[in-house]
JSON list of C-alpha atoms in Angstrom, two decimals:
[
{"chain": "A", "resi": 1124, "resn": "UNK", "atom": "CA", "xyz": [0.00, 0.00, 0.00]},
{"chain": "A", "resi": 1125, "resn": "UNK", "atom": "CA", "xyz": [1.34, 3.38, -0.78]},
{"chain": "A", "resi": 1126, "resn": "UNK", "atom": "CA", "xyz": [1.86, 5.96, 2.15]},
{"chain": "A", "resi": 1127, "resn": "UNK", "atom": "CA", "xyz": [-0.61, 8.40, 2.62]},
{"chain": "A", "resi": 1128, "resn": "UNK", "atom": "CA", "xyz": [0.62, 11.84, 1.32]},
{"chain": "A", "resi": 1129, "resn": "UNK", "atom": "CA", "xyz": [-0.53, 14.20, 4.25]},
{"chain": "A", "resi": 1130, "resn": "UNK", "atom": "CA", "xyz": [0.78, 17.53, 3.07]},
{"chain": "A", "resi": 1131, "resn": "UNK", "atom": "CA", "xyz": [1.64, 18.24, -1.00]},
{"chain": "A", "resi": 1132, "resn": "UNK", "atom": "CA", "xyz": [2.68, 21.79, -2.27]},
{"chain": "A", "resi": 1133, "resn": "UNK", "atom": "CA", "xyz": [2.87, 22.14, -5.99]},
{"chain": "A", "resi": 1134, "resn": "UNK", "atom": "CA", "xyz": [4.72, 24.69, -7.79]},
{"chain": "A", "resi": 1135, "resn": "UNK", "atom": "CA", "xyz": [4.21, 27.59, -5.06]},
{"chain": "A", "resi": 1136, "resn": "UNK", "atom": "CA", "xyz": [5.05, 31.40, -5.53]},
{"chain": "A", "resi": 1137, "resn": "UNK", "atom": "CA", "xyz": [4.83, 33.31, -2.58]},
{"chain": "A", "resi": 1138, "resn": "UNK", "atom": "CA", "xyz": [5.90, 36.10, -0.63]},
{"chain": "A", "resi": 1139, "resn": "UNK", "atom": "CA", "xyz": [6.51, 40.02, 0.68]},
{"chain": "A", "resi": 1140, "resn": "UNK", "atom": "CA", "xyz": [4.71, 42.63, -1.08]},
{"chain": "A", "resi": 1141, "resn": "UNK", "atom": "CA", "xyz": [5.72, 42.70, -4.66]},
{"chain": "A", "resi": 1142, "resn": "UNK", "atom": "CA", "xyz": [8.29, 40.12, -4.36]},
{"chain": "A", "resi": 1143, "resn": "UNK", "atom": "CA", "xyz": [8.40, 36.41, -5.04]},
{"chain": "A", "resi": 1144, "resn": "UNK", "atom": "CA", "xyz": [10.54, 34.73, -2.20]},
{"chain": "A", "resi": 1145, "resn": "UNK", "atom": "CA", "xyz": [9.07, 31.10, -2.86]},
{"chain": "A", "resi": 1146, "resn": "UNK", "atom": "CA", "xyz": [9.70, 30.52, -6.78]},
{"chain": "A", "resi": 1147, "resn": "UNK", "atom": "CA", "xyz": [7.78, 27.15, -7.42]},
{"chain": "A", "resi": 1148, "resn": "UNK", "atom": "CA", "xyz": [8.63, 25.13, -4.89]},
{"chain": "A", "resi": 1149, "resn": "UNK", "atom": "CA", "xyz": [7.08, 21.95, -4.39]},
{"chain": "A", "resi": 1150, "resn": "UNK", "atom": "CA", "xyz": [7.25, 19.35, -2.22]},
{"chain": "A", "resi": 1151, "resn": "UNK", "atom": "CA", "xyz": [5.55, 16.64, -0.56]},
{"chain": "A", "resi": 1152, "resn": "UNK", "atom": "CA", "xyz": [5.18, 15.24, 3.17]},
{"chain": "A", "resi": 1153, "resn": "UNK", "atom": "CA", "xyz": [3.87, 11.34, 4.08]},
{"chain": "A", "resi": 1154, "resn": "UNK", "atom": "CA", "xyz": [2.41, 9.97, 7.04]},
{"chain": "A", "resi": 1155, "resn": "UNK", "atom": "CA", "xyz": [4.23, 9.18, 10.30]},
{"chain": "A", "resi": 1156, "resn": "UNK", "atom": "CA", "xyz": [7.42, 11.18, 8.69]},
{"chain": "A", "resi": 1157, "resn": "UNK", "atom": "CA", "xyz": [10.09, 13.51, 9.67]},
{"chain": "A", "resi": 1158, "resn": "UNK", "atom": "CA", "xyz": [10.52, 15.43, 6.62]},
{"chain": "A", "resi": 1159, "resn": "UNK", "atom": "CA", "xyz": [13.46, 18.63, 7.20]},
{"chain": "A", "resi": 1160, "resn": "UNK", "atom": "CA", "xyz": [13.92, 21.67, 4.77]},
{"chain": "A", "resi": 1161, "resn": "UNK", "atom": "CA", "xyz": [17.35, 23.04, 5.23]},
{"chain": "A", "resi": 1162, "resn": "UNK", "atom": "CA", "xyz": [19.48, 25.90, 3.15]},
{"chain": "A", "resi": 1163, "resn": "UNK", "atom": "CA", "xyz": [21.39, 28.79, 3.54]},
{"chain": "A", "resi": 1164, "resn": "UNK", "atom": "CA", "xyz": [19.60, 31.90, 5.06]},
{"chain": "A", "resi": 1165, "resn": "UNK", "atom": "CA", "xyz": [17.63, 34.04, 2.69]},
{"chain": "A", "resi": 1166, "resn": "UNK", "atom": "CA", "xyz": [16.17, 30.71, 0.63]},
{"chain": "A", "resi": 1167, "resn": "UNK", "atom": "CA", "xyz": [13.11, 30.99, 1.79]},
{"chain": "A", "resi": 1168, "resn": "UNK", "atom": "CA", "xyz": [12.32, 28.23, 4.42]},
{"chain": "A", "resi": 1169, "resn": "UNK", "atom": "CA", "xyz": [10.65, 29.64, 6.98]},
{"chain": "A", "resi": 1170, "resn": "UNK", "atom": "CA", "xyz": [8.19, 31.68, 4.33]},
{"chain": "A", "resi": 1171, "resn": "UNK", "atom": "CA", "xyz": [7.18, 27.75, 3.29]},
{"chain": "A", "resi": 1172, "resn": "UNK", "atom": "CA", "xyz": [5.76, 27.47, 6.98]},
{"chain": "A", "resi": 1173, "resn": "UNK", "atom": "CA", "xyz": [4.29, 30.78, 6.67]},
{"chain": "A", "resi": 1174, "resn": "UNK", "atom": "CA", "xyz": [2.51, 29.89, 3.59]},
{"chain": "A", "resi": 1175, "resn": "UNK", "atom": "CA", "xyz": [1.11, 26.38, 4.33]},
{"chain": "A", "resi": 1176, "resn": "UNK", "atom": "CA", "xyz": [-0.36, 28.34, 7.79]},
{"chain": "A", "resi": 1177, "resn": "UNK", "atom": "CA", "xyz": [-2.07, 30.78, 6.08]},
{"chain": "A", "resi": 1178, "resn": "UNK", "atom": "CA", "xyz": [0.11, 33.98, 6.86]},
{"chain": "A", "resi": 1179, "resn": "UNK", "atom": "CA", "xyz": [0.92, 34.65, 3.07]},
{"chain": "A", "resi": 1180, "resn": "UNK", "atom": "CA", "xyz": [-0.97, 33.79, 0.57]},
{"chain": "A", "resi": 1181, "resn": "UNK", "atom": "CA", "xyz": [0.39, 31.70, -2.31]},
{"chain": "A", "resi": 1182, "resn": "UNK", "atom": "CA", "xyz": [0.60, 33.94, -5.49]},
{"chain": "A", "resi": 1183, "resn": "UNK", "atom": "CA", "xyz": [0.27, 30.96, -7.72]},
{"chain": "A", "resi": 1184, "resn": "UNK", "atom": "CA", "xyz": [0.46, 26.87, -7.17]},
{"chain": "A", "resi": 1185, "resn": "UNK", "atom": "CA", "xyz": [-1.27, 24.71, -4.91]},
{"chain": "A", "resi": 1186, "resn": "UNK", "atom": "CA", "xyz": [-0.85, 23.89, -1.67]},
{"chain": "A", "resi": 1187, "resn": "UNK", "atom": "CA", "xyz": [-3.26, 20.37, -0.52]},
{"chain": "A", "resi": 1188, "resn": "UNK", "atom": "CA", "xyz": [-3.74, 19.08, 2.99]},
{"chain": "A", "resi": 1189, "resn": "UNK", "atom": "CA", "xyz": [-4.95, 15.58, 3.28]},
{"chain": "A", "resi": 1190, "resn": "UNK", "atom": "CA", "xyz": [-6.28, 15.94, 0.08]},
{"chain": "A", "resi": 1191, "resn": "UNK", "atom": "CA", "xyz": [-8.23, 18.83, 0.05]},
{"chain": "A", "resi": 1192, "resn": "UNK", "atom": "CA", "xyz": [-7.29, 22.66, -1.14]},
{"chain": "A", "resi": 1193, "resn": "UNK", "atom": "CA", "xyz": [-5.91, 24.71, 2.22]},
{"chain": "A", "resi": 1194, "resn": "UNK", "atom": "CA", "xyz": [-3.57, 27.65, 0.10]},
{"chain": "A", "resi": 1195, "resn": "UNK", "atom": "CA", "xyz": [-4.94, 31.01, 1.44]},
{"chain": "A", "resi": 1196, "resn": "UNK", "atom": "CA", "xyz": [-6.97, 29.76, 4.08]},
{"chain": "A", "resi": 1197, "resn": "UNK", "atom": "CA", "xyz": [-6.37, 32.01, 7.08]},
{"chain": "A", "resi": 1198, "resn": "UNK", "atom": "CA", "xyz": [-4.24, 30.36, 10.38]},
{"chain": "A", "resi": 1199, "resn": "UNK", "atom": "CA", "xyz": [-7.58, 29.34, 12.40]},
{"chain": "A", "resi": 1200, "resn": "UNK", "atom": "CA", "xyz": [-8.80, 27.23, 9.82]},
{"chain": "A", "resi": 1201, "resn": "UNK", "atom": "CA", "xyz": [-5.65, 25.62, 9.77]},
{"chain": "A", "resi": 1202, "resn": "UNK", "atom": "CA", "xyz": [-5.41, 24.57, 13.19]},
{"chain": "A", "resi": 1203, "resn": "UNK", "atom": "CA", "xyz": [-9.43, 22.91, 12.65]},
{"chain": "A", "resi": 1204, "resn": "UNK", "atom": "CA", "xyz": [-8.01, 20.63, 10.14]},
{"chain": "A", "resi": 1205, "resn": "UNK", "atom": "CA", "xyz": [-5.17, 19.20, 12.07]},
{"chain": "A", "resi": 1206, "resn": "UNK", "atom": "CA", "xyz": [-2.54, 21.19, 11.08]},
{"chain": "A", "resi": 1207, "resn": "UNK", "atom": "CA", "xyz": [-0.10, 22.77, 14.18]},
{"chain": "A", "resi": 1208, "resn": "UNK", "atom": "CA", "xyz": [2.23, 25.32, 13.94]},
{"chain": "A", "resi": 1209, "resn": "UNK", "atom": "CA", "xyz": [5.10, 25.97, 16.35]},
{"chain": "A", "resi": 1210, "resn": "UNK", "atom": "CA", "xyz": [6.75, 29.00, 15.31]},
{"chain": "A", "resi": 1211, "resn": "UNK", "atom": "CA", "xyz": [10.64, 30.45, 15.41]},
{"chain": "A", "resi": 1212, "resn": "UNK", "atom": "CA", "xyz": [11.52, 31.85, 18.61]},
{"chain": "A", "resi": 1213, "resn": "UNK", "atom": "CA", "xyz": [10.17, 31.02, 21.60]},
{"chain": "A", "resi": 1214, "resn": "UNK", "atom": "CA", "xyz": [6.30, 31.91, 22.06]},
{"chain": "A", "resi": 1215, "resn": "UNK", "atom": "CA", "xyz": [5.41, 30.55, 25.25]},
{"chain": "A", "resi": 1216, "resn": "UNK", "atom": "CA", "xyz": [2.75, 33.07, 27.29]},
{"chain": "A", "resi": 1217, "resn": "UNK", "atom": "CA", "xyz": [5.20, 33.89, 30.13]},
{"chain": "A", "resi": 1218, "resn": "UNK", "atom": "CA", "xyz": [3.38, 35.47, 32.91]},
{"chain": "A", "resi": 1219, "resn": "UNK", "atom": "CA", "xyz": [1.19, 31.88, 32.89]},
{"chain": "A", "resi": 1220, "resn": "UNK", "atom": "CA", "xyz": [2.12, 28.82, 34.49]},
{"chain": "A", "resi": 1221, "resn": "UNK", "atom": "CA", "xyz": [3.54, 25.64, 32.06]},
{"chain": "A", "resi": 1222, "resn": "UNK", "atom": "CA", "xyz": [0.23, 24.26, 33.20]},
{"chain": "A", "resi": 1223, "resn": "UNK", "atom": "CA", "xyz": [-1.79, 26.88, 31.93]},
{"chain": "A", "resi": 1224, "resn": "UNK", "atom": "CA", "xyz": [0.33, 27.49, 28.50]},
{"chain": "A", "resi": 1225, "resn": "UNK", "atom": "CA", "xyz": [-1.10, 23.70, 28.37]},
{"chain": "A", "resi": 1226, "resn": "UNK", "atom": "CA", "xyz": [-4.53, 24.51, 28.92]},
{"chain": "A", "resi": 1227, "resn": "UNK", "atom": "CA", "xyz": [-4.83, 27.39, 26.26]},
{"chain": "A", "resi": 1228, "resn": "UNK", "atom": "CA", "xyz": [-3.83, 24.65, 23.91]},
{"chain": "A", "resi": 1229, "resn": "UNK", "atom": "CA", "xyz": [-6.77, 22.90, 23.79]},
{"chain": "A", "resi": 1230, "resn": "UNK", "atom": "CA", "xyz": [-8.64, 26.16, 23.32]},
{"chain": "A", "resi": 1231, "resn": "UNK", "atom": "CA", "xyz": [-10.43, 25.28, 20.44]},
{"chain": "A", "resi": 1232, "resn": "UNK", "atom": "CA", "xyz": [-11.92, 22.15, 21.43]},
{"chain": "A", "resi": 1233, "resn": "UNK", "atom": "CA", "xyz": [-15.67, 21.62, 22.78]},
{"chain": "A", "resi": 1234, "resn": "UNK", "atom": "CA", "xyz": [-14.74, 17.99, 24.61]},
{"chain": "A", "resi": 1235, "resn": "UNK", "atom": "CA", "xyz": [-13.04, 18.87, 28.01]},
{"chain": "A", "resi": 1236, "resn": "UNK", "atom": "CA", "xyz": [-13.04, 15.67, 29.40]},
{"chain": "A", "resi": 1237, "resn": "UNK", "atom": "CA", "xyz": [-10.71, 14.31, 26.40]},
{"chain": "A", "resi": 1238, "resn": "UNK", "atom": "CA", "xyz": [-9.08, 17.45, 26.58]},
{"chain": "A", "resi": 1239, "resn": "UNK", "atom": "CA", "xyz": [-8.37, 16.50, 30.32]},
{"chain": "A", "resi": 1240, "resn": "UNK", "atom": "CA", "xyz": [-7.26, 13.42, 29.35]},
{"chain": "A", "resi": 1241, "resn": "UNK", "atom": "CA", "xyz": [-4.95, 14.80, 26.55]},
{"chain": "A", "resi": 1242, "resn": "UNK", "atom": "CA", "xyz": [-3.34, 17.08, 28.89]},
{"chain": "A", "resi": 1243, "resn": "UNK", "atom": "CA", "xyz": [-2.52, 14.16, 31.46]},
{"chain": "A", "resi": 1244, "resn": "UNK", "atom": "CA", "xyz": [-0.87, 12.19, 28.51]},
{"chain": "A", "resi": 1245, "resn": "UNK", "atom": "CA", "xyz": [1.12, 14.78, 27.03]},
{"chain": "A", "resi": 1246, "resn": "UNK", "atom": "CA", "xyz": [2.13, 15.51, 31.28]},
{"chain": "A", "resi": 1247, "resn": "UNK", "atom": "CA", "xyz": [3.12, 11.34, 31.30]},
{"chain": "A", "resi": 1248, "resn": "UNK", "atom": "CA", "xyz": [4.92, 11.39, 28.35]},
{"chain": "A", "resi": 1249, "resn": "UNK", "atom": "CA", "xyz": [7.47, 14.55, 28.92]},
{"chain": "A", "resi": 1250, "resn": "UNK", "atom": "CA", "xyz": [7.90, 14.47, 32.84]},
{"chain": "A", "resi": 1251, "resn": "UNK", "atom": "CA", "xyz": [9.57, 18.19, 32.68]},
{"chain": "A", "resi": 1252, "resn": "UNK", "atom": "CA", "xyz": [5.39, 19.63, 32.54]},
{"chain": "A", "resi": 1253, "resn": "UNK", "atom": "CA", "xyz": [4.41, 18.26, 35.68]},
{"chain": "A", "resi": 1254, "resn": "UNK", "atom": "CA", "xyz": [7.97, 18.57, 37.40]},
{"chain": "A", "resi": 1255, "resn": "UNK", "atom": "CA", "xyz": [7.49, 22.49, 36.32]},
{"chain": "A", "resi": 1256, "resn": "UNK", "atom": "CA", "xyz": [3.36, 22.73, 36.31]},
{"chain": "A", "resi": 1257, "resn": "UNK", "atom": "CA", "xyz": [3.30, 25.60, 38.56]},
{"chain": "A", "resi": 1258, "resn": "UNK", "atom": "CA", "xyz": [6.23, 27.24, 37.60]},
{"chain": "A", "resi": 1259, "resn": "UNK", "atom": "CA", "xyz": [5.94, 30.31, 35.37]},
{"chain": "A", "resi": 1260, "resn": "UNK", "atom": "CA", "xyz": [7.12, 29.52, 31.60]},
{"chain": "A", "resi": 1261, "resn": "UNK", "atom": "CA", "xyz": [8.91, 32.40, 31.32]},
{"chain": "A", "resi": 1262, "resn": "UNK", "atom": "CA", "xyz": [11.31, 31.40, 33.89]},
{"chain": "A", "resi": 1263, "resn": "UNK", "atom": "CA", "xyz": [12.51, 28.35, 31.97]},
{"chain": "A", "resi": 1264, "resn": "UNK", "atom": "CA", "xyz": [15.26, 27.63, 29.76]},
{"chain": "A", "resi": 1265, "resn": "UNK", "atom": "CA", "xyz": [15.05, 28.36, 26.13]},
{"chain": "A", "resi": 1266, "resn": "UNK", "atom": "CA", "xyz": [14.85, 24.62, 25.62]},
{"chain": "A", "resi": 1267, "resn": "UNK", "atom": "CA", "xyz": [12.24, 24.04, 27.92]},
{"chain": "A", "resi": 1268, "resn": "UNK", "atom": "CA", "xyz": [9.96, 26.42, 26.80]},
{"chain": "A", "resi": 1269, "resn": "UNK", "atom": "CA", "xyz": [10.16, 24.81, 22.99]},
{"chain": "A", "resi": 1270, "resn": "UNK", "atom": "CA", "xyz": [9.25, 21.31, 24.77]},
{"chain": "A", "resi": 1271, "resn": "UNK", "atom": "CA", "xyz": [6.28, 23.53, 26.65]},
{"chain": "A", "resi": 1272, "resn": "UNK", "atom": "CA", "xyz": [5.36, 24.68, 22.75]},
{"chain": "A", "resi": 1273, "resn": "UNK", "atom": "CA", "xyz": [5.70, 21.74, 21.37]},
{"chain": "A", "resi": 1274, "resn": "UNK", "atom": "CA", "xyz": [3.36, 19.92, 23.68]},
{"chain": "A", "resi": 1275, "resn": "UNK", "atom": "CA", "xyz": [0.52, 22.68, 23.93]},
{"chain": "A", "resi": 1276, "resn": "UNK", "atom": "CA", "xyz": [0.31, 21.94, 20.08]},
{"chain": "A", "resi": 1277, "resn": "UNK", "atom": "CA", "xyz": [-0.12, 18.38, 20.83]},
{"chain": "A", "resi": 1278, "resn": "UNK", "atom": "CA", "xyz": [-3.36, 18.92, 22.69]},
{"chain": "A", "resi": 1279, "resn": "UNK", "atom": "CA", "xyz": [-5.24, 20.40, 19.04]},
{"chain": "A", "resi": 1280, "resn": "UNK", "atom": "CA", "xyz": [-4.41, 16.57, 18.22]},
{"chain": "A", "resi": 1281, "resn": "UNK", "atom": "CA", "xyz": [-2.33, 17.51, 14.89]},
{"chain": "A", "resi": 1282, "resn": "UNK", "atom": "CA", "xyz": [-1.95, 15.34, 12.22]},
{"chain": "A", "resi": 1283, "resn": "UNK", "atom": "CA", "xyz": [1.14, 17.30, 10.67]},
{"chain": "A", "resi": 1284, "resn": "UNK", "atom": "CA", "xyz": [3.16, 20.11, 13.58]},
{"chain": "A", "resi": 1285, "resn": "UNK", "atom": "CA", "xyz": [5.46, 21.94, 11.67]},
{"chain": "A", "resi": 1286, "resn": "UNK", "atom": "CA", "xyz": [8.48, 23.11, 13.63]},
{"chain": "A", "resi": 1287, "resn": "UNK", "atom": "CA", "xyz": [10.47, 26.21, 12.98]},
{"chain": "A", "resi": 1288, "resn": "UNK", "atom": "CA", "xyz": [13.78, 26.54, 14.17]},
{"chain": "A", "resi": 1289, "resn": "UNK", "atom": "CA", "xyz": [14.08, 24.97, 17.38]},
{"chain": "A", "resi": 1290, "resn": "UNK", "atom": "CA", "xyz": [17.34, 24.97, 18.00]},
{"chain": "A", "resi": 1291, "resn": "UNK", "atom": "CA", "xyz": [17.61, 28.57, 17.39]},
{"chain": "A", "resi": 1292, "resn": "UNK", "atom": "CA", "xyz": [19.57, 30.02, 20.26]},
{"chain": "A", "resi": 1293, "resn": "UNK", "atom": "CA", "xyz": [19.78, 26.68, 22.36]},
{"chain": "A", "resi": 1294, "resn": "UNK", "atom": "CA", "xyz": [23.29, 25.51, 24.17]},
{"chain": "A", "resi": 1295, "resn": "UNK", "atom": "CA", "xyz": [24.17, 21.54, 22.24]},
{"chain": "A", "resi": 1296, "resn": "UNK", "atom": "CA", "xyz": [22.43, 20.01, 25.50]},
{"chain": "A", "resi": 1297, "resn": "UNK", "atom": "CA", "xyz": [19.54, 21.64, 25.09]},
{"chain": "A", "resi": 1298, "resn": "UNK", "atom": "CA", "xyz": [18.90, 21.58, 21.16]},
{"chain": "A", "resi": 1299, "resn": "UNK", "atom": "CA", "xyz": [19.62, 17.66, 21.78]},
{"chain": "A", "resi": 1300, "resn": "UNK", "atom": "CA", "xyz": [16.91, 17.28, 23.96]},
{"chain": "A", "resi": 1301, "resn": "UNK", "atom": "CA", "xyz": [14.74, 19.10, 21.67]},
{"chain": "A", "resi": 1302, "resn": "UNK", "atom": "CA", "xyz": [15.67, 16.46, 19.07]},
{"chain": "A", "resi": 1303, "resn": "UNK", "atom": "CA", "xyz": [14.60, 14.01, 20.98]},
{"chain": "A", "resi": 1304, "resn": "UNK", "atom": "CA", "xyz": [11.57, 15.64, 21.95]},
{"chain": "A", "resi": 1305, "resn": "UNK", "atom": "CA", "xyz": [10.78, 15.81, 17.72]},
{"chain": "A", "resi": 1306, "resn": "UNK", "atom": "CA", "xyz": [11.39, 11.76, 17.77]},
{"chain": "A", "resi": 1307, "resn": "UNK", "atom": "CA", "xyz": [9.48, 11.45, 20.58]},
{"chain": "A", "resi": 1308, "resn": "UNK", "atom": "CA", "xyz": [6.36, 13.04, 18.66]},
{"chain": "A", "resi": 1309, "resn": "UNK", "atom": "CA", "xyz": [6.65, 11.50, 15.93]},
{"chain": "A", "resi": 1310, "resn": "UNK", "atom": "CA", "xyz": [7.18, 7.97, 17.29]},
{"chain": "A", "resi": 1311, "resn": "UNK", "atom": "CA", "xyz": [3.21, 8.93, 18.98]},
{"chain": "A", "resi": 1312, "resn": "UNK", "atom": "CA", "xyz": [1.84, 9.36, 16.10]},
{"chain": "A", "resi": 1313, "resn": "UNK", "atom": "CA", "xyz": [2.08, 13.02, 14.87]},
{"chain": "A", "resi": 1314, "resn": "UNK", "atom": "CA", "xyz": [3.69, 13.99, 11.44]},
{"chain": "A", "resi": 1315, "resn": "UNK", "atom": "CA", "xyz": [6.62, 16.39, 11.31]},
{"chain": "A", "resi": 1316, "resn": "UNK", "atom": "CA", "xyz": [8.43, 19.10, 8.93]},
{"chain": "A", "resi": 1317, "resn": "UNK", "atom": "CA", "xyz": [10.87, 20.88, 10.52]},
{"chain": "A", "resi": 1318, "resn": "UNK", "atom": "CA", "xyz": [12.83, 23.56, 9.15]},
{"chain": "A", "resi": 1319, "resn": "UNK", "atom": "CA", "xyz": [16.05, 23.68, 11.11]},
{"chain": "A", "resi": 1320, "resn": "UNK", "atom": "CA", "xyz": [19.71, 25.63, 10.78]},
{"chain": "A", "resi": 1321, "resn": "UNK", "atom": "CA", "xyz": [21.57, 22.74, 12.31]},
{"chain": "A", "resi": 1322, "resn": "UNK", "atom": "CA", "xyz": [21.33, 20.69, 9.03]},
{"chain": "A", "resi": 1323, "resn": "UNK", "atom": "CA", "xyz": [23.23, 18.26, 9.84]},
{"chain": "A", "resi": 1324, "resn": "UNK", "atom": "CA", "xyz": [21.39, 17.02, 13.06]},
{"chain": "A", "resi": 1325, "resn": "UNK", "atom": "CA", "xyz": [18.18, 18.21, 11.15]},
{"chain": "A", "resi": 1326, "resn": "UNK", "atom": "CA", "xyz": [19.20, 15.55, 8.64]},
{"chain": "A", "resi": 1327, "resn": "UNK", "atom": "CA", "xyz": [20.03, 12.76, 10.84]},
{"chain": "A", "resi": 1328, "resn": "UNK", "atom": "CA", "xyz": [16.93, 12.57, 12.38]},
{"chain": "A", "resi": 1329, "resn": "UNK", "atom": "CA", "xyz": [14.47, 12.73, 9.16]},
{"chain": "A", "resi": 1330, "resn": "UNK", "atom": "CA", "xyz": [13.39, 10.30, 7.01]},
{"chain": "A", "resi": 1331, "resn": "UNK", "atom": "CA", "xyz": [13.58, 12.82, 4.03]},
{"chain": "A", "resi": 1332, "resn": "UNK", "atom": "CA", "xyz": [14.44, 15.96, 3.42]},
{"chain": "A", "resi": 1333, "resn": "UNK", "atom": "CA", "xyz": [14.81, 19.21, 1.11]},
{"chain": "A", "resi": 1334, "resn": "UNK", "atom": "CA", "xyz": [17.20, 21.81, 0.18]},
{"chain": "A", "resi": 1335, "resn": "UNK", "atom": "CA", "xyz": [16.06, 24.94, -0.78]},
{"chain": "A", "resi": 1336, "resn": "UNK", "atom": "CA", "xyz": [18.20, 27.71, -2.51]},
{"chain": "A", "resi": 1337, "resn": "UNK", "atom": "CA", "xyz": [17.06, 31.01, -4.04]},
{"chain": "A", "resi": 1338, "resn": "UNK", "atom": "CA", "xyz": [13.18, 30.09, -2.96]},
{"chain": "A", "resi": 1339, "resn": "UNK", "atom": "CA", "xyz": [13.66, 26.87, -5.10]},
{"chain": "A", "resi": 1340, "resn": "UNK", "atom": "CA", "xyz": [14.06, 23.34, -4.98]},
{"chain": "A", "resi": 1341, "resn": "UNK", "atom": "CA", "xyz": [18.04, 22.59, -4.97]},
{"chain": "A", "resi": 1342, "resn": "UNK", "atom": "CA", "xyz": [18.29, 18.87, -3.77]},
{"chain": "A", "resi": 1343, "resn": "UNK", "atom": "CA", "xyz": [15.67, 16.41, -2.09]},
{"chain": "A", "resi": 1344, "resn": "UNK", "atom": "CA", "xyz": [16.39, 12.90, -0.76]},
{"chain": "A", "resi": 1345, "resn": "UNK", "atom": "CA", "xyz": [16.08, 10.88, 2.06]},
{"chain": "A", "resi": 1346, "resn": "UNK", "atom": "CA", "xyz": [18.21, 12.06, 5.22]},
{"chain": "A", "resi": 1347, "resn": "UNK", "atom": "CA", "xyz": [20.45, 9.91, 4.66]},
{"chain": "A", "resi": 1348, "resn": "UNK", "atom": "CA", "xyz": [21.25, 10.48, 1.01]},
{"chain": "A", "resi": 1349, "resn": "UNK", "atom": "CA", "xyz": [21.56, 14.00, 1.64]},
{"chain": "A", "resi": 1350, "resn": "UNK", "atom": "CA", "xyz": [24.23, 13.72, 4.34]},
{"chain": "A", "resi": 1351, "resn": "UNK", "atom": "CA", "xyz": [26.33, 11.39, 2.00]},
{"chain": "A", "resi": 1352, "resn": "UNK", "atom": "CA", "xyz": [26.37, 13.47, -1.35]},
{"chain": "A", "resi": 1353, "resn": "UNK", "atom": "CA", "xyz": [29.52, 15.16, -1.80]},
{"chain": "A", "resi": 1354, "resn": "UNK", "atom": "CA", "xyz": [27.63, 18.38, -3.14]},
{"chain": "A", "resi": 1355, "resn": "UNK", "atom": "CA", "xyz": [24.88, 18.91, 0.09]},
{"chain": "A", "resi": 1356, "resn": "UNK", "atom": "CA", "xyz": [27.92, 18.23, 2.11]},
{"chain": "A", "resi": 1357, "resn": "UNK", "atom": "CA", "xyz": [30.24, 21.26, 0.27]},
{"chain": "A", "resi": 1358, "resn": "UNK", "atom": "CA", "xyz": [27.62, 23.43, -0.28]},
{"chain": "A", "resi": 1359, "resn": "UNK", "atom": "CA", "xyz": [25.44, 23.24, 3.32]},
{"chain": "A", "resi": 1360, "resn": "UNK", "atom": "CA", "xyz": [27.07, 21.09, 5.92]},
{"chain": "A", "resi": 1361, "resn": "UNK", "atom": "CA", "xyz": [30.18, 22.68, 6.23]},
{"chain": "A", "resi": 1362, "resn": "UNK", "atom": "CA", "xyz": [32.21, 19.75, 5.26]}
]
């Protein structure tokens, strides 16, 4: 049986004003994947995330989520249709306790007592929420904060969470755990594209992945034929 192609953009121009920084990319996510879009700053990867959440609007192309049409549908619609976004930079509400960061993720749905339930899983699977449930999420560390994101997302039940950055600004302990954190999602069940600037660790941990140049498609492969080819490794991994 063929896997179930969750997330397909086709062709896609979209950007700033007047100016194109997406130039027909296209790309495609499966089921139960990590799928990583790396490249060199300026080549348009966080835009992608933008666009697929419905804060630009694709100029031309389409842009299908399990199946049906979703480009230019605005960010709330998104998150009905099982589609999370965590973006760059850390977002957390900070004068509210990890608990109830938690709670406001669920905010959309009408069934509390799942939502209950939901929030007691997501608590049982990363042991930092309860250890910090009162504390306020501002006073964590960068990297516990993006776990705190992460999971809130997890309570809208998403088939696909796209992550943005989440290493950005984290000490190698700390971006490690959030790597784990990413397996840890996807191993439950929940479908990931990440767009990271540690490419190489980005790489290691996805089952496929794209490089993006210019707002267009440069390479694509699975992780681990991207970290072997001589040119992704010259060009992007430093090596």
């Amino acid at each position: 049986m063929a896997a179930e192609c969750v997330l397909e953009m086709e062709q896609i121009y979209a950007g700033y004003g007047g100016y194109d920084v997406l130039r027909g990319v296209s790309l495609r996510v499966f089921r139960g994947e990590i799928v990583s879009v790396i490249g060199p700053n300026g080549a348009g990867k966080s835009t992608i995330f933008k666009t697929i959440f419905g804060f630009l609007r694709p100029r031309t192309g389409h842009i299908r989520f399990q199946g049906a049409e979703i480009g230019g549908l605005p960010p709330d619609r998104m998150a009905e249709r099982g589609l999370a976004y965590v973006p760059q930079g850390r977002c957390v509400f900070p004068h509210m306790t990890v608990w109830e960061n938690l709670e406001l993720g669920g905010y959309i749905r009408g069934d509390r007592t799942a939502l209950q339930a939901d929030l007691e899983a997501v608590a049982a699977r990363f042991p930092l929420l309860r250890e910090k449930r009162t504390a306020l999420a501002g006073a964590l560390s960068g990297g516990q904060q993006q776990v705190v994101e992460m999971a809130r997302c997890l309570l809208l039940r998403p088939s696909l969470m796209l992550v943005d950055e989440p290493s950005l600004g984290l000490s190698p302990k700390f971006a490690e755990m959030i790597f784990e954190t990413i397996r840890q999602v996807r191993d439950a069940g929940t479908t990931i594209m990440l767009v990271e600037q540690n490419a190489r660790r980005a790489l290691e941990i996805s089952d496929r992945g794209y490089v993006l140049e210019l707002g267009q498609n440069r390479y694509e492969g699975t992780g681990a034929e991207l970290l072997a080819s001589a040119d992704v490794k010259r060009l992007y991994l430093g090596g």
